[in-house]
Short mmCIF file of C-alpha atoms in Angstrom, two decimals:
data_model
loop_
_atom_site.label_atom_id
_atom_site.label_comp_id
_atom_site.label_asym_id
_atom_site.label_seq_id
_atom_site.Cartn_x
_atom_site.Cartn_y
_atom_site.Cartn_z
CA UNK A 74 1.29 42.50 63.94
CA UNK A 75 1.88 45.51 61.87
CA UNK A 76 -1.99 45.97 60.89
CA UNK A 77 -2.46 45.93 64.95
CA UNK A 78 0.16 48.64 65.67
CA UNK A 79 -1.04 50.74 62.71
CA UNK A 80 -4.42 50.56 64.65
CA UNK A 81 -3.30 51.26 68.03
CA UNK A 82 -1.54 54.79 67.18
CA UNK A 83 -3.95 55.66 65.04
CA UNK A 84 -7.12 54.75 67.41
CA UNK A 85 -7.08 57.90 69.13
CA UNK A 86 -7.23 60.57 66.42
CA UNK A 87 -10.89 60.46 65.57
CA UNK A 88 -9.94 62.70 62.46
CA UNK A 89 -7.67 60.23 61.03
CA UNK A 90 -10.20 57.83 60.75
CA UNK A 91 -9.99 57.79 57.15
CA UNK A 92 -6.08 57.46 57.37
CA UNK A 93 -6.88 54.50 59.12
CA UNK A 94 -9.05 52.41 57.02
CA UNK A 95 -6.89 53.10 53.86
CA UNK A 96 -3.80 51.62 55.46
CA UNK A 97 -5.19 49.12 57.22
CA UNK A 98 -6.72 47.67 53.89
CA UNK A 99 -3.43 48.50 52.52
CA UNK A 100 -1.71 46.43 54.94
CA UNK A 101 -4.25 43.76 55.06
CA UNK A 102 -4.24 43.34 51.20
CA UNK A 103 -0.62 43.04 51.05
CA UNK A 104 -0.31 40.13 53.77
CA UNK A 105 -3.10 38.26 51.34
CA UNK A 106 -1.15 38.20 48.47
CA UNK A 107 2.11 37.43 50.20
CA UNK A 108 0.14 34.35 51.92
CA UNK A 109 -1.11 33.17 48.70
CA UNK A 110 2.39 33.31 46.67
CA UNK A 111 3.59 30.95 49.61
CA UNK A 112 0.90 28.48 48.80
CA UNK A 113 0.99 28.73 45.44
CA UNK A 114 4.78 27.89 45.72
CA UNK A 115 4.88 25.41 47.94
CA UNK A 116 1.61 23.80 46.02
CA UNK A 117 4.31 23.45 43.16
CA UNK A 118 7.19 21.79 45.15
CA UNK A 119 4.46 19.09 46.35
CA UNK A 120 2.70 18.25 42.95
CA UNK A 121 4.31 15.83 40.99
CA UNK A 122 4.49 15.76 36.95
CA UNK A 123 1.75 14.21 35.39
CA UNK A 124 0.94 12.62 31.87
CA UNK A 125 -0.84 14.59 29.53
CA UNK A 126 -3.12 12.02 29.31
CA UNK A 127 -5.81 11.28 31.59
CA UNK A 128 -9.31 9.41 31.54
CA UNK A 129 -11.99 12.71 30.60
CA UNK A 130 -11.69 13.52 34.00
CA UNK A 131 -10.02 16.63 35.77
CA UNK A 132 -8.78 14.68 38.95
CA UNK A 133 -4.94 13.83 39.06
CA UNK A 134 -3.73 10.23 38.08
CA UNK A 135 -2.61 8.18 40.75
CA UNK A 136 -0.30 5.18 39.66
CA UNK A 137 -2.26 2.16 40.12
CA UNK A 138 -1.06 -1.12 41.09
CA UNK A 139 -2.51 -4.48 40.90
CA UNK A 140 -3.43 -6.06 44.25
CA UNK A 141 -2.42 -9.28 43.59
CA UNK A 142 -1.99 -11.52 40.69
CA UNK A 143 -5.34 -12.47 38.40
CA UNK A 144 -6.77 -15.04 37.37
CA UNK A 145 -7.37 -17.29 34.14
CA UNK A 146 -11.34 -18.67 33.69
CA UNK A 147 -12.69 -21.34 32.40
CA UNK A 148 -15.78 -23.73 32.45
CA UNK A 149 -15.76 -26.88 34.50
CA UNK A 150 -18.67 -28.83 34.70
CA UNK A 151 -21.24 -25.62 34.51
CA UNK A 152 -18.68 -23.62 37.16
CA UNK A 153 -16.21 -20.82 36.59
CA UNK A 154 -12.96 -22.09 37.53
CA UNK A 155 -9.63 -20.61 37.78
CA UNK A 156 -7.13 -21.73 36.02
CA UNK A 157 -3.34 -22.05 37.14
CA UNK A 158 -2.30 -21.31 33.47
CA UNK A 159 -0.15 -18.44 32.68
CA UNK A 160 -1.18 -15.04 34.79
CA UNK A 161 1.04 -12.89 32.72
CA UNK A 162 -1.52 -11.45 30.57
CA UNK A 163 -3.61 -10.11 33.31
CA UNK A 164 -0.81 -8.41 35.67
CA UNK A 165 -0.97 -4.75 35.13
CA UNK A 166 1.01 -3.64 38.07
CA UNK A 167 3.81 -2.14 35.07
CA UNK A 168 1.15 -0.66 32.57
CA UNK A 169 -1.34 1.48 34.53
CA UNK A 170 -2.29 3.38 30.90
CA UNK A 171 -3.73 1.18 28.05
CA UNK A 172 -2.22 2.06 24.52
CA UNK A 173 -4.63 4.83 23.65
CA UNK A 174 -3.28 7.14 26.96
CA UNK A 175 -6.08 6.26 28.71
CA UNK A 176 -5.92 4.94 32.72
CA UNK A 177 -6.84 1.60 33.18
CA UNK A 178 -9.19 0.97 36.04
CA UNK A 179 -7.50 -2.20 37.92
CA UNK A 180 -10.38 -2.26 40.76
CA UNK A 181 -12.88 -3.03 37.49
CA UNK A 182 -11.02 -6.06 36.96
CA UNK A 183 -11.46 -8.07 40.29
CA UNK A 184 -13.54 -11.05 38.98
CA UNK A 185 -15.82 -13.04 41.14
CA UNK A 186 -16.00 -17.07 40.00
CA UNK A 187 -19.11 -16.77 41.58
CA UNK A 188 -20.95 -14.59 40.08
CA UNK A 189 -21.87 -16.76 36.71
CA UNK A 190 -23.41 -20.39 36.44
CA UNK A 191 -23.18 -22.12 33.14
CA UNK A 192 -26.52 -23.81 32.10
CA UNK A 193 -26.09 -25.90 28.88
CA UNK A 194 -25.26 -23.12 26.46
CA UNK A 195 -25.75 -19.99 27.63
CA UNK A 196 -24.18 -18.17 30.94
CA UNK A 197 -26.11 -17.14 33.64
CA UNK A 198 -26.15 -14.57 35.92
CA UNK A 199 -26.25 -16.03 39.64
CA UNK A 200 -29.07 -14.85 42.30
CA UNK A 201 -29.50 -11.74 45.19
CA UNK A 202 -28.20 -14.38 47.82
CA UNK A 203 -25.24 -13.70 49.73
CA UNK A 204 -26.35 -9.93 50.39
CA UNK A 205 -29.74 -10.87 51.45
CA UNK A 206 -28.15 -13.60 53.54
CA UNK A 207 -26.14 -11.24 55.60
CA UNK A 208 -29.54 -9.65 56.82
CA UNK A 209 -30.90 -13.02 57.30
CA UNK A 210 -27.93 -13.71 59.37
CA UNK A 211 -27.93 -10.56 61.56
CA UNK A 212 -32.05 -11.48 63.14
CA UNK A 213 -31.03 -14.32 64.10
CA UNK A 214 -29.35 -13.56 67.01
CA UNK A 215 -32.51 -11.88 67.95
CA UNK A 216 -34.78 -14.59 67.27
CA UNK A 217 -32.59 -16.62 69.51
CA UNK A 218 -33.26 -13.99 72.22
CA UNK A 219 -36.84 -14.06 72.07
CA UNK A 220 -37.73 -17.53 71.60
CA UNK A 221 -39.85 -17.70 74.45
CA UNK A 222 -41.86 -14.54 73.75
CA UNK A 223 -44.92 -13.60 71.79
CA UNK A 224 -43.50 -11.63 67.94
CA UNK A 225 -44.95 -8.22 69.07
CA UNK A 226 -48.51 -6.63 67.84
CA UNK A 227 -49.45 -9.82 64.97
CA UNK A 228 -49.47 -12.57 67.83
CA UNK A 229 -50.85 -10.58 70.57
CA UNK A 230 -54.34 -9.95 68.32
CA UNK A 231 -54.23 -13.58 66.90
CA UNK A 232 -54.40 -14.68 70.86
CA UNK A 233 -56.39 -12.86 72.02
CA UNK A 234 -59.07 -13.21 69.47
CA UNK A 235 -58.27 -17.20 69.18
CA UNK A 236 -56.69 -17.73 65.98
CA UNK A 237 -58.77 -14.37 63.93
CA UNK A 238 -57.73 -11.02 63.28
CA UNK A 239 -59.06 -8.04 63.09
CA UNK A 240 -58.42 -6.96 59.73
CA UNK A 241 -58.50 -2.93 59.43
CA UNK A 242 -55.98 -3.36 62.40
CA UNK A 243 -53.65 -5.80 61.08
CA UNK A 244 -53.81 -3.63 57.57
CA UNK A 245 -52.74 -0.33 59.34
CA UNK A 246 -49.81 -2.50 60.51
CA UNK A 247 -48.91 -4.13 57.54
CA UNK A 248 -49.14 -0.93 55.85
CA UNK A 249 -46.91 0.99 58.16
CA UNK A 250 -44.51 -2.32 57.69
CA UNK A 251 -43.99 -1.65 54.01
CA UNK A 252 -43.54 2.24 54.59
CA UNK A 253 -40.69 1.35 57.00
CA UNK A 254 -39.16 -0.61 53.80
CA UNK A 255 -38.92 2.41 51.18
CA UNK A 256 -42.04 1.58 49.73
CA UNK A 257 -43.90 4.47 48.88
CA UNK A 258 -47.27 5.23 50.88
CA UNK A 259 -49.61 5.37 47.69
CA UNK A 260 -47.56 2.04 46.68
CA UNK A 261 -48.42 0.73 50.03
CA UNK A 262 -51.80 1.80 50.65
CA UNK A 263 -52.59 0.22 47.00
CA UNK A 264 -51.16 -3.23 48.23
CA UNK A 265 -52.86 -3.29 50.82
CA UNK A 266 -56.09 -2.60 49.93
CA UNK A 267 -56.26 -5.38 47.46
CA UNK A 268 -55.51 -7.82 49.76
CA UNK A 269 -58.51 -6.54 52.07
CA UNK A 270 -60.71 -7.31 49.17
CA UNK A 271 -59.76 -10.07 48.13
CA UNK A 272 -60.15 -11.40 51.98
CA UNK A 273 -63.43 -9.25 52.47
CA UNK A 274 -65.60 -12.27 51.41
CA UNK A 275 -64.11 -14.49 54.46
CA UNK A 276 -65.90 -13.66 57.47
CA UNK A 277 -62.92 -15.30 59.96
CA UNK A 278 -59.18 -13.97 58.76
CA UNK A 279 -56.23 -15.47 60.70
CA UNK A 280 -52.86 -14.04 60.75
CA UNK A 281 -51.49 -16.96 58.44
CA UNK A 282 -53.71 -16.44 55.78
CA UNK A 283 -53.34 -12.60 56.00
CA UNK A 284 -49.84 -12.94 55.56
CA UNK A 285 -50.07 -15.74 52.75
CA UNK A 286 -52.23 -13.19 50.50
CA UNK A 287 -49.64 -10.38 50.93
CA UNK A 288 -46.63 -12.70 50.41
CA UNK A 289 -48.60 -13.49 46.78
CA UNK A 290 -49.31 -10.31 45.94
CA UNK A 291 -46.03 -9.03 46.81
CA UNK A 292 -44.15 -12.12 44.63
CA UNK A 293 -46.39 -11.25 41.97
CA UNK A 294 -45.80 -7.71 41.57
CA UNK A 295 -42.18 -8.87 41.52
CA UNK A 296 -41.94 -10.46 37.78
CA UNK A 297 -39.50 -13.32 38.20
CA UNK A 298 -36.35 -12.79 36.25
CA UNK A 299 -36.11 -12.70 32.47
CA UNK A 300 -32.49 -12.63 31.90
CA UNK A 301 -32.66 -16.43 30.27
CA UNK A 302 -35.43 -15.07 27.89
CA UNK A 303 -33.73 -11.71 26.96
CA UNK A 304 -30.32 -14.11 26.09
CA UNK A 305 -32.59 -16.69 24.21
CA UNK A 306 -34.37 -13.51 22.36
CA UNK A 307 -30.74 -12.13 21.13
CA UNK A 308 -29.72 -15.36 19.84
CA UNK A 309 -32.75 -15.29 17.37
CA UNK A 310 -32.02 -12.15 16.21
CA UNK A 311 -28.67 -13.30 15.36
CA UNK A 312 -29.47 -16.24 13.64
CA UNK A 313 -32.58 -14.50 11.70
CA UNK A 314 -31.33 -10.73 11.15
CA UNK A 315 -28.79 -8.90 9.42
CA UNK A 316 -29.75 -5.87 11.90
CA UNK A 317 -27.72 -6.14 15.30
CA UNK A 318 -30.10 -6.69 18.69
CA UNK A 319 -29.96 -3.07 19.92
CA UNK A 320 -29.96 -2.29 23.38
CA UNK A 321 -30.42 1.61 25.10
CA UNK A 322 -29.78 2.61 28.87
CA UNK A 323 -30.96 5.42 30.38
CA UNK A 324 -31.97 6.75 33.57
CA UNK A 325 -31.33 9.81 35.71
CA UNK A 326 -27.67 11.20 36.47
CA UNK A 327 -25.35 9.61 38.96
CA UNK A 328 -27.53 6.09 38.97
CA UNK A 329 -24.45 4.24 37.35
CA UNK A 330 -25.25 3.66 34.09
CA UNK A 331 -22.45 3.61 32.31
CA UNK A 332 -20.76 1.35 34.98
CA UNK A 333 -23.88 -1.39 34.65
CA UNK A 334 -23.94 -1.19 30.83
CA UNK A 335 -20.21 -2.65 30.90
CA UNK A 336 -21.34 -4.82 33.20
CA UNK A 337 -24.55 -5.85 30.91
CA UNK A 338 -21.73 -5.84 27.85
CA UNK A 339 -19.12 -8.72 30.28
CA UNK A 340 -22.16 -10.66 30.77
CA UNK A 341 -22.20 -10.50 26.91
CA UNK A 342 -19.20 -11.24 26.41
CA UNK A 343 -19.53 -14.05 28.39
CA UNK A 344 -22.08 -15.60 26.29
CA UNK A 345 -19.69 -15.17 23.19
CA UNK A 346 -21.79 -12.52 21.71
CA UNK A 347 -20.25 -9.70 19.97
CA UNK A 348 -20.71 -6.31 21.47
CA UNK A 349 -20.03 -2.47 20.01
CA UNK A 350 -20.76 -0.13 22.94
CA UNK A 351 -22.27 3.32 21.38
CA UNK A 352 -20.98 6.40 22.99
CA UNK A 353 -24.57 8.60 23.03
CA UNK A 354 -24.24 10.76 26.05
CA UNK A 355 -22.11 13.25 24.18
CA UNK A 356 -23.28 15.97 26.69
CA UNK A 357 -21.51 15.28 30.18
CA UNK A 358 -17.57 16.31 29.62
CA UNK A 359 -15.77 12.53 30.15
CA UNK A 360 -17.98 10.42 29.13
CA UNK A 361 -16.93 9.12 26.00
CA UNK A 362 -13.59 8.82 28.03
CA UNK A 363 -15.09 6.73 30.76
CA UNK A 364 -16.51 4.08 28.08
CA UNK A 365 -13.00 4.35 26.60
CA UNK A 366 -11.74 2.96 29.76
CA UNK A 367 -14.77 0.57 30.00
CA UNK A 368 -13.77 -1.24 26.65
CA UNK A 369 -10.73 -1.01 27.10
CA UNK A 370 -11.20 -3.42 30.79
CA UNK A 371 -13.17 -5.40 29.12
CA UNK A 372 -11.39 -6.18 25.82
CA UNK A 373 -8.09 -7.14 28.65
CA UNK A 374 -10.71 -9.70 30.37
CA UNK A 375 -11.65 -10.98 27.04
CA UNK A 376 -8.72 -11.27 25.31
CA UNK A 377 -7.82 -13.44 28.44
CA UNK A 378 -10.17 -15.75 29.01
CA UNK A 379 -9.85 -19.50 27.39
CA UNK A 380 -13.83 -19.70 27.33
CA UNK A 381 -15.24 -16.75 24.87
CA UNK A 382 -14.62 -16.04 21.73
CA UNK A 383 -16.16 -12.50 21.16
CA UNK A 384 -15.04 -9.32 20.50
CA UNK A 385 -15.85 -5.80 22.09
CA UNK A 386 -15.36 -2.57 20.79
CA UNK A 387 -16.89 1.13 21.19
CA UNK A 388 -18.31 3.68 18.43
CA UNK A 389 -18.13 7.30 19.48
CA UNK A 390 -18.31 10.62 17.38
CA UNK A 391 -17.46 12.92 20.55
CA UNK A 392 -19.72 15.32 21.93
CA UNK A 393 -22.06 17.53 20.26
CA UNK A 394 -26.15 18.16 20.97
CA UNK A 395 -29.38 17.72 19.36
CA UNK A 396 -29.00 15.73 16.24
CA UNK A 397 -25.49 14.62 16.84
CA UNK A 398 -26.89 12.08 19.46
CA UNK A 399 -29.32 10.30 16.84
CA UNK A 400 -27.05 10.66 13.86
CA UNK A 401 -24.53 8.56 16.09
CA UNK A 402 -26.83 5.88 17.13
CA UNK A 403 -28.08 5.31 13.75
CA UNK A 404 -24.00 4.51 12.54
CA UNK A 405 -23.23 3.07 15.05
CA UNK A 406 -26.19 0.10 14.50
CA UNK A 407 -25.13 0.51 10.40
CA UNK A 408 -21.42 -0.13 11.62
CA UNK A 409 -22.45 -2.89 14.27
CA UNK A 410 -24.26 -4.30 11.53
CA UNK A 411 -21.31 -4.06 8.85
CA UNK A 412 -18.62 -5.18 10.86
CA UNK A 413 -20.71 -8.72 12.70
CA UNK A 414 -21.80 -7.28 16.01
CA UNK A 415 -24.44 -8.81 17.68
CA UNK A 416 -25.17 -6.38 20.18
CA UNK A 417 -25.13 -2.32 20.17
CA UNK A 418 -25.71 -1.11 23.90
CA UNK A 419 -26.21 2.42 24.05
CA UNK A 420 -25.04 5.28 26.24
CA UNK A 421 -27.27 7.79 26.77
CA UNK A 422 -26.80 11.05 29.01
CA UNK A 423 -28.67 11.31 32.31
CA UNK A 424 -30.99 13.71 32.60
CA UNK A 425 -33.12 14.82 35.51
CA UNK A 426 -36.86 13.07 35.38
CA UNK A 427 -38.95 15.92 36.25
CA UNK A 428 -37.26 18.61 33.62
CA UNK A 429 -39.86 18.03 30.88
CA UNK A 430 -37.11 19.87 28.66
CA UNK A 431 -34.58 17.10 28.90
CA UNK A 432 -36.49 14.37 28.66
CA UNK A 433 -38.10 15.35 25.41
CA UNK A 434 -35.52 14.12 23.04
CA UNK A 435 -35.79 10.66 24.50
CA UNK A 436 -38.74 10.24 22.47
CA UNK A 437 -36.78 11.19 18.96
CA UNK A 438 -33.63 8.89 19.86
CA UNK A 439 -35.96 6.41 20.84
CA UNK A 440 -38.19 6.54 17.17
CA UNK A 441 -34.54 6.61 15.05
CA UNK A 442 -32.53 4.50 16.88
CA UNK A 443 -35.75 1.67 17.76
CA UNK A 444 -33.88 -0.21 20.20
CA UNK A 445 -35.22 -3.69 20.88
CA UNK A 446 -35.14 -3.18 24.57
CA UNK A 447 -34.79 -0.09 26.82
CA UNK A 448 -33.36 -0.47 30.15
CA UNK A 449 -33.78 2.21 32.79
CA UNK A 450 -31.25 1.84 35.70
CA UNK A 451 -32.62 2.71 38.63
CA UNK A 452 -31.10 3.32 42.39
CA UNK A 453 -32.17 1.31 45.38
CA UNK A 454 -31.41 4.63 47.69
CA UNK A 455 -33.70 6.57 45.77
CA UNK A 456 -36.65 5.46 47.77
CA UNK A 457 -40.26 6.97 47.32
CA UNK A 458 -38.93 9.27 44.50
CA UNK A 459 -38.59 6.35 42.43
CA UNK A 460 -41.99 6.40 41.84
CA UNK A 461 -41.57 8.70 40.27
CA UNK A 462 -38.03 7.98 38.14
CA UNK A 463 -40.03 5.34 36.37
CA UNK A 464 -43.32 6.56 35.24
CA UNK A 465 -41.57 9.57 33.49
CA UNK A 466 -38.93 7.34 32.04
CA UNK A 467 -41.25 4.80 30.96
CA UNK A 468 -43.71 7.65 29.41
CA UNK A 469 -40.74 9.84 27.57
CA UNK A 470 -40.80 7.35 24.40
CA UNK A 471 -44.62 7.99 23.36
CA UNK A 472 -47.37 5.67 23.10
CA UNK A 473 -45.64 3.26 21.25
CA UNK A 474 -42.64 2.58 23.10
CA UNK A 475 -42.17 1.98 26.79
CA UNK A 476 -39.41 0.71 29.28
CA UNK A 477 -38.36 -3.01 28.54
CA UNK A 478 -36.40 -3.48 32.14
CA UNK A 479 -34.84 -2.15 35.33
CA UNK A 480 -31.15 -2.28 36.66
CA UNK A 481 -31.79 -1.50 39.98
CA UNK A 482 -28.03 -0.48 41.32
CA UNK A 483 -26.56 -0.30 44.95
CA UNK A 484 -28.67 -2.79 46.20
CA UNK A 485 -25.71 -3.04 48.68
CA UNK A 486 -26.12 -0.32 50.11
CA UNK A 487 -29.79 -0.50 51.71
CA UNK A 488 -29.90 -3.58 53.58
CA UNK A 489 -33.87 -4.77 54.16
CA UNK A 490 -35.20 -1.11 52.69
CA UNK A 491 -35.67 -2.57 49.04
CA UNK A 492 -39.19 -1.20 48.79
CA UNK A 493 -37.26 0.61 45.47
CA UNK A 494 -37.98 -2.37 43.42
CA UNK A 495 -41.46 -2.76 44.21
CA UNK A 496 -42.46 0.74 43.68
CA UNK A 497 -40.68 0.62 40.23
CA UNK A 498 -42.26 -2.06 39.03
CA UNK A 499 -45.58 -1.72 40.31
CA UNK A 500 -45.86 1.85 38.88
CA UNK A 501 -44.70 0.67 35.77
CA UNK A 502 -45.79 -3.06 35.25
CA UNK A 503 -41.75 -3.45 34.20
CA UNK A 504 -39.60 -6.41 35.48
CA UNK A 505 -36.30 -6.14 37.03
CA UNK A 506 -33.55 -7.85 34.77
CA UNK A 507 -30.68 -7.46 36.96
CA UNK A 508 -29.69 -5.78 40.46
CA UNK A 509 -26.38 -3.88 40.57
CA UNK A 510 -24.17 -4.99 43.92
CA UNK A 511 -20.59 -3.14 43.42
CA UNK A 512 -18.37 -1.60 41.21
CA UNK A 513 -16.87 -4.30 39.31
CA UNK A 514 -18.10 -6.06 36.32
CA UNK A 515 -19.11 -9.35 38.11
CA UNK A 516 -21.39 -7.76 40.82
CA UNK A 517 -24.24 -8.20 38.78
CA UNK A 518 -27.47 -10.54 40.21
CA UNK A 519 -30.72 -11.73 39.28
CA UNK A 520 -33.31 -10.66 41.53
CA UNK A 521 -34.52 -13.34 43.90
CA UNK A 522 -38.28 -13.17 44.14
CA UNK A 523 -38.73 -15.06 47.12
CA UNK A 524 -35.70 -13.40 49.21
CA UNK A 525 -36.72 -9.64 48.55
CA UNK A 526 -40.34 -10.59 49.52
CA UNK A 527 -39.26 -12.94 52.41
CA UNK A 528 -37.07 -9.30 53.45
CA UNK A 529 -40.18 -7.14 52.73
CA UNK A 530 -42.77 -9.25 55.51
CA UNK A 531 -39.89 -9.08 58.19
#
């Protein structure tokens, strides 16, 4: 109100304009800083004291309560079970902070029975079913709708010709039908062309043999899962080597990785290996922190279950660059090593695919740390760019070395569109090991071949 009277006695003196600028900014500059002393003190009535300890991150603790009371596992007859045992050592409703300061995640520690079958000695991770279901589920209200009509543009060419199709036609359809499912167009175009020569030499197609070739060629582009291999492969190495089975993730930022290699280190667990978890992306400020917090879930679960008997810890040397990332890998596989770990899964920072400058050192950590496997998580939103993702991921560690498997993660989130996983793996020639379904340690799957494909030809 004052900056408007100011104006209107001063409006009419057009040689006081001057005047009036300089105490209208005066004026105007004041009211500012009086408005932002009021919010600064009211900000401080509202905020409440927090511990100065916190998880690497710069957002305020919340105190977090457990939703209900957990668990206790064990095996019965190749099932997890629960077990009506005592609860007490998994209620963490009075200790949100672990002993080291550092917040305990309680959503992390939601366990699915589910999610793990037991076949004779080693634990397995269950299929892609009950997502893929849901879509199943949702169609078939419209297939009940349109029982008595024809299924669009397939059936109309297979009448009207009398059981043969024409082929170009039916491949510009097909080929738009993959598009439509996040596979890229090269990816697509690629697919289909191979199944129009390998049906060239047939002078009389129908639409069930068209569709038989692509469902092949689709399930075996899709390498069926090698999780029971990669378990049967670790135990080997622990019977036969003093050297600990080393395992590296990488991928580009914000994929999940860190979440999916403490998911890769329960599944572990779960097998009664022994797993140290290597802190390696010392670049990104909270990282090390976040693993913290990983472990320290983890260890909690472990500690108690009444059907493992492993251990979990992490190695980290905080943050530093260059050689600080390989200098930590290597003591952390000579501590693993020392100290009876079977398994070293390693950290590593994201980086963005297409900055030749950060993928560079890949090659170096790869050479002195020589993991046995390299897994590259991958994100099922990606889409076309994916392409992408995994031919510069699986190129960064030189001639010799090359990407061992994909975690494709939020598979959740993209009902039928999981054209990601094809692209990846046909770019690459790489199989999918597991697909990432939620936040917690248990939504882990194995990819089901036949599903995803039965998805892709809807």
């Amino acid at each position: 109100m004052g900056i408007y009277k100011t104006y209107n006695k001063l409006e009419a003196d057009e040689e006081d304009n001057d005047k009036l600028k300089k105490l209208i900014n005066l004026q105007f500059n004041n009211l500012m800083k009086l408005k932002k002393q009021q919010q600064v003190d009211a900000s401080k009535e509202s905020t409440p004291v927090l511990s100065n300890t916190n998880s690497g991150t710069n957002t305020p603790r919340k105190e977090l309560k457990a939703t209900g009371s957990k668990k206790m596992r064990k095996w019965d007859n190749g099932v997890m079970v629960e077990d009506n045992g005592d609860r007490s050592a998994l209620d963490y409703s009075g200790q949100p902070q672990s002993e080291d300061g550092l917040v305990t995640d309680i959503s992390k520690l939601k366990i699915d029975n589910s999610a793990f079958v037991k076949d004779h000695d080693l634990v397995l991770v269950n299929e892609l079913n009950d997502i893929l279901n849901e879509s199943d589920d949702e169609d078939e209200d419209d297939t009940e709708n349109n029982k008595s009509q024809t299924t669009g543009f397939f059936s109309k060419i297979t009448s009207y010709l009398g059981g043969s199709i024409n082929v170009d036609e039916v491949s510009k359809q097909f080929n738009d039908q993959l598009m439509s499912k996040n596979i890229a167009p090269a990816t697509a175009r690629q697919i289909i062309d191979k199944i129009k020569n390998k049906l060239s030499s047939n002078n009389k197609i129908t639409m069930a043999m068209y569709k038989q070739a692509l469902t092949d060629e689709l399930t075996k582009i899709l390498t069926p899962n090698v999780s029971t291999d990669l378990l049967h492969d670790i135990k080997r190495n622990a019977e036969t080597n003093t050297r600990p089975y080393v395992i590296s993730v990488v991928g580009v930022n914000g994929v999940g990785k860190s979440t999916n290699l403490a998911k890769l280190a329960y599944w572990f667990l779960q097998n009664n290996f022994n797993v140290l978890i290597c802190a390696c992306d010392t670049f990104r400020s909270g990282a090390v922190e976040q693993l913290k917090v990983h472990v320290n879930n983890l260890n909690r679960l472990n500690e108690s279950s009444t059907s493992t008997k492993s251990k979990i810890d992490i190695f980290e040397k905080g943050y530093g660059s260059g050689d600080h990332v390989v200098q930590t890998a290597k003591q952390a596989i000579q501590h693993a090593a020392e100290h009876k770990f079977d398994i070293v899964l390693i950290d590593t920072a994201g980086r963005t695919h297409s900055n030749a400058k950060l993928m560079a050192p890949l090659k170096k950590f790869g050479d002195a740390a020589d993991p046995n496997k390299i897994i590259m998580v991958g994100e099922a939103l990606v889409g076309t760019d994916s392409v992408e993702q995994a031919i510069n991921f699986n190129n960064a560690f030189g001639n010799k070395r090359s990407l061992d498997f994909f975690i494709i993660s939020k598979v959740d989130t993209v009902g039928d569109l999981v054209g990601t996983m094809i692209n990846m793996v046909m770019a690459t020639k790489v199989p999918i090991l597991f697909v990432g379904t939620g936040q917690t340690y248990t939504d882990i799957k194995r990819l089901s071949v036949k599903q995803v494909v039965e998805m892709l030809m809807k």
